Short mmCIF file of the C-alpha atoms (twelve columns), coordinates in Angstrom:
data_MODEL
# 
_entry.id   MODEL 
# 
loop_
_atom_site.group_PDB 
_atom_site.id 
_atom_site.type_symbol 
_atom_site.label_atom_id 
_atom_site.label_alt_id 
_atom_site.label_comp_id 
_atom_site.label_asym_id 
_atom_site.label_seq_id 
_atom_site.Cartn_x 
_atom_site.Cartn_y 
_atom_site.Cartn_z 
_atom_site.pdbx_PDB_model_num 
ATOM 1   C CA . MET A 1   -1.501  12.523  -31.838 1 
ATOM 2   C CA . PRO A 2   0.063   9.247   -30.758 1 
ATOM 3   C CA . ALA A 3   -1.824  5.976   -30.733 1 
ATOM 4   C CA . TYR A 4   -1.230  2.668   -29.047 1 
ATOM 5   C CA . ALA A 5   -1.827  -1.020  -29.562 1 
ATOM 6   C CA . ILE A 6   -2.423  -2.472  -26.119 1 
ATOM 7   C CA . ALA A 7   -2.580  -6.204  -25.460 1 
ATOM 8   C CA . HIS A 8   -3.606  -8.013  -22.298 1 
ATOM 9   C CA . LEU A 9   -2.330  -11.524 -22.930 1 
ATOM 10  C CA . ARG A 10  -3.185  -14.528 -20.768 1 
ATOM 11  C CA . ASP A 11  -2.429  -18.220 -20.559 1 
ATOM 12  C CA . ALA A 12  0.805   -18.090 -22.533 1 
ATOM 13  C CA . ALA A 13  2.595   -21.422 -22.502 1 
ATOM 14  C CA . PRO A 14  6.030   -21.625 -24.126 1 
ATOM 15  C CA . HIS A 15  5.799   -22.678 -27.771 1 
ATOM 16  C CA . PRO A 16  8.127   -22.349 -30.778 1 
ATOM 17  C CA . GLU A 17  5.475   -20.380 -32.704 1 
ATOM 18  C CA . ILE A 18  5.327   -17.766 -29.934 1 
ATOM 19  C CA . ALA A 19  9.106   -17.359 -30.104 1 
ATOM 20  C CA . GLU A 20  8.849   -16.914 -33.888 1 
ATOM 21  C CA . TYR A 21  6.066   -14.342 -33.447 1 
ATOM 22  C CA . ILE A 22  8.165   -12.326 -30.995 1 
ATOM 23  C CA . GLU A 23  11.146  -12.435 -33.359 1 
ATOM 24  C CA . ARG A 24  9.086   -11.284 -36.352 1 
ATOM 25  C CA . ILE A 25  6.675   -8.722  -34.907 1 
ATOM 26  C CA . PRO A 26  9.087   -5.735  -34.811 1 
ATOM 27  C CA . GLY A 27  9.541   -6.030  -38.563 1 
ATOM 28  C CA . THR A 28  5.778   -5.648  -38.995 1 
ATOM 29  C CA . PHE A 29  5.312   -2.453  -36.970 1 
ATOM 30  C CA . GLU A 30  8.583   -0.605  -37.632 1 
ATOM 31  C CA . PRO A 31  7.492   0.455   -41.173 1 
ATOM 32  C CA . TYR A 32  4.528   2.235   -39.518 1 
ATOM 33  C CA . GLY A 33  6.650   4.065   -36.951 1 
ATOM 34  C CA . GLY A 34  5.760   1.597   -34.202 1 
ATOM 35  C CA . ARG A 35  7.938   0.610   -31.293 1 
ATOM 36  C CA . PHE A 36  7.578   -1.424  -28.130 1 
ATOM 37  C CA . LEU A 37  6.806   0.726   -25.088 1 
ATOM 38  C CA . VAL A 38  5.996   -2.212  -22.795 1 
ATOM 39  C CA . HIS A 39  7.028   -5.798  -23.513 1 
ATOM 40  C CA . ALA A 40  8.082   -8.732  -21.337 1 
ATOM 41  C CA . THR A 41  8.179   -6.606  -18.192 1 
ATOM 42  C CA . PRO A 42  6.471   -7.326  -14.866 1 
ATOM 43  C CA . HIS A 43  3.479   -5.267  -13.783 1 
ATOM 44  C CA . GLU A 44  1.882   -4.480  -10.440 1 
ATOM 45  C CA . THR A 45  -1.865  -4.935  -10.144 1 
ATOM 46  C CA . LYS A 46  -3.196  -2.234  -7.811  1 
ATOM 47  C CA . GLU A 47  -6.937  -2.841  -8.232  1 
ATOM 48  C CA . GLY A 48  -8.958  -5.680  -9.634  1 
ATOM 49  C CA . SER A 49  -7.449  -8.635  -11.430 1 
ATOM 50  C CA . TRP A 50  -4.951  -8.557  -14.274 1 
ATOM 51  C CA . PRO A 51  -3.527  -12.025 -14.862 1 
ATOM 52  C CA . GLY A 52  -1.034  -12.428 -17.646 1 
ATOM 53  C CA . HIS A 53  1.093   -9.887  -19.465 1 
ATOM 54  C CA . VAL A 54  0.827   -6.375  -20.874 1 
ATOM 55  C CA . VAL A 55  2.205   -5.296  -24.250 1 
ATOM 56  C CA . VAL A 56  2.072   -1.703  -25.494 1 
ATOM 57  C CA . ILE A 57  3.248   -0.645  -28.952 1 
ATOM 58  C CA . GLY A 58  3.333   3.084   -29.683 1 
ATOM 59  C CA . PHE A 59  2.595   4.599   -33.101 1 
ATOM 60  C CA . PRO A 60  2.704   8.164   -34.440 1 
ATOM 61  C CA . GLY A 61  -1.078  8.099   -34.951 1 
ATOM 62  C CA . ILE A 62  -4.174  5.918   -35.175 1 
ATOM 63  C CA . ALA A 63  -3.887  5.636   -38.968 1 
ATOM 64  C CA . GLU A 64  -0.462  4.033   -38.625 1 
ATOM 65  C CA . ALA A 65  -1.703  1.696   -35.877 1 
ATOM 66  C CA . ARG A 66  -4.628  0.573   -38.030 1 
ATOM 67  C CA . ALA A 67  -2.417  0.177   -41.100 1 
ATOM 68  C CA . TRP A 68  -0.038  -2.023  -39.087 1 
ATOM 69  C CA . TRP A 69  -2.861  -4.183  -37.701 1 
ATOM 70  C CA . GLU A 70  -4.371  -4.668  -41.156 1 
ATOM 71  C CA . SER A 71  -1.038  -5.138  -42.941 1 
ATOM 72  C CA . PRO A 72  -0.357  -8.417  -44.732 1 
ATOM 73  C CA . ALA A 73  2.911   -8.733  -42.780 1 
ATOM 74  C CA . TYR A 74  1.162   -8.624  -39.406 1 
ATOM 75  C CA . GLN A 75  -1.818  -10.707 -40.468 1 
ATOM 76  C CA . GLU A 76  0.613   -13.381 -41.655 1 
ATOM 77  C CA . ILE A 77  2.163   -13.797 -38.195 1 
ATOM 78  C CA . ALA A 78  -0.893  -13.092 -35.988 1 
ATOM 79  C CA . PRO A 79  -1.960  -16.773 -35.924 1 
ATOM 80  C CA . LEU A 80  1.415   -17.698 -34.416 1 
ATOM 81  C CA . ARG A 81  0.250   -15.805 -31.317 1 
ATOM 82  C CA . SER A 82  -3.501  -16.356 -31.390 1 
ATOM 83  C CA . ARG A 83  -3.189  -20.155 -31.618 1 
ATOM 84  C CA . HIS A 84  -1.365  -20.229 -28.286 1 
ATOM 85  C CA . ILE A 85  -2.218  -17.124 -26.244 1 
ATOM 86  C CA . GLU A 86  -5.628  -15.863 -25.163 1 
ATOM 87  C CA . GLY A 87  -5.951  -12.138 -24.898 1 
ATOM 88  C CA . ASP A 88  -7.568  -8.836  -25.649 1 
ATOM 89  C CA . ILE A 89  -6.023  -6.293  -28.007 1 
ATOM 90  C CA . ILE A 90  -7.154  -2.730  -28.587 1 
ATOM 91  C CA . LEU A 91  -6.018  0.229   -30.660 1 
ATOM 92  C CA . VAL A 92  -6.496  3.563   -28.913 1 
ATOM 93  C CA . GLU A 93  -5.591  7.173   -29.576 1 
ATOM 94  C CA . GLY A 94  -3.607  9.042   -26.975 1 
ATOM 95  C CA . VAL A 95  -4.521  12.493  -25.775 1 
ATOM 96  C CA . PRO A 96  -3.289  15.566  -27.648 1 
ATOM 97  C CA . THR A 97  -0.516  17.771  -26.352 1 
ATOM 98  C CA . GLY A 98  -1.962  20.172  -23.829 1 
ATOM 99  C CA . TYR A 99  -4.880  17.899  -22.920 1 
ATOM 100 C CA . ASP A 100 -6.756  19.324  -19.916 1 
ATOM 101 C CA . PRO A 101 -8.820  16.791  -17.941 1 
ATOM 102 C CA . ALA A 102 -10.756 19.675  -16.382 1 
ATOM 103 C CA . VAL A 103 -12.484 20.152  -19.757 1 
ATOM 104 C CA . THR A 104 -13.643 16.517  -19.669 1 
ATOM 105 C CA . ALA A 105 -14.790 16.894  -16.057 1 
ATOM 106 C CA . LYS A 106 -16.777 20.027  -16.971 1 
ATOM 107 C CA . ALA A 107 -18.475 18.209  -19.870 1 
ATOM 108 C CA . LEU A 108 -19.404 15.400  -17.482 1 
ATOM 109 C CA . ARG A 109 -20.774 17.859  -14.916 1 
ATOM 110 C CA . ASP A 110 -22.805 19.585  -17.652 1 
ATOM 111 C CA . MET A 111 -24.513 16.250  -18.405 1 
ATOM 112 C CA . LEU A 112 -25.551 15.710  -14.768 1 
ATOM 113 C CA . PRO A 113 -29.037 16.677  -13.647 1 
ATOM 114 C CA . ALA A 114 -29.247 19.958  -11.740 1 
ATOM 115 C CA . GLU A 115 -29.396 19.583  -7.993  1 
# 
């Protein structure tokens, strides 16, 4: 099932190292089947607070996402970003084909105390 690297990046000031990072990052995730799904696009905050930017990179699976994150190629360029941009980054699996949220709702209801 697909997996995603999701970044919520804040306080990004223009810097030559950030430009270099952006130029080089595709070469680090393409060998793992990764591709940008969201990058440098505006977002609408509907609830809460979400300052900054959103980046989503899609992968064929969580193993490929982890391999990319841990790869020497990515680890080499990661400081170009982290020195200049605060943020949170997660790797997360998507749902399988045919996912039924009613099954999750039933499991949640089964955990609730009887009325």
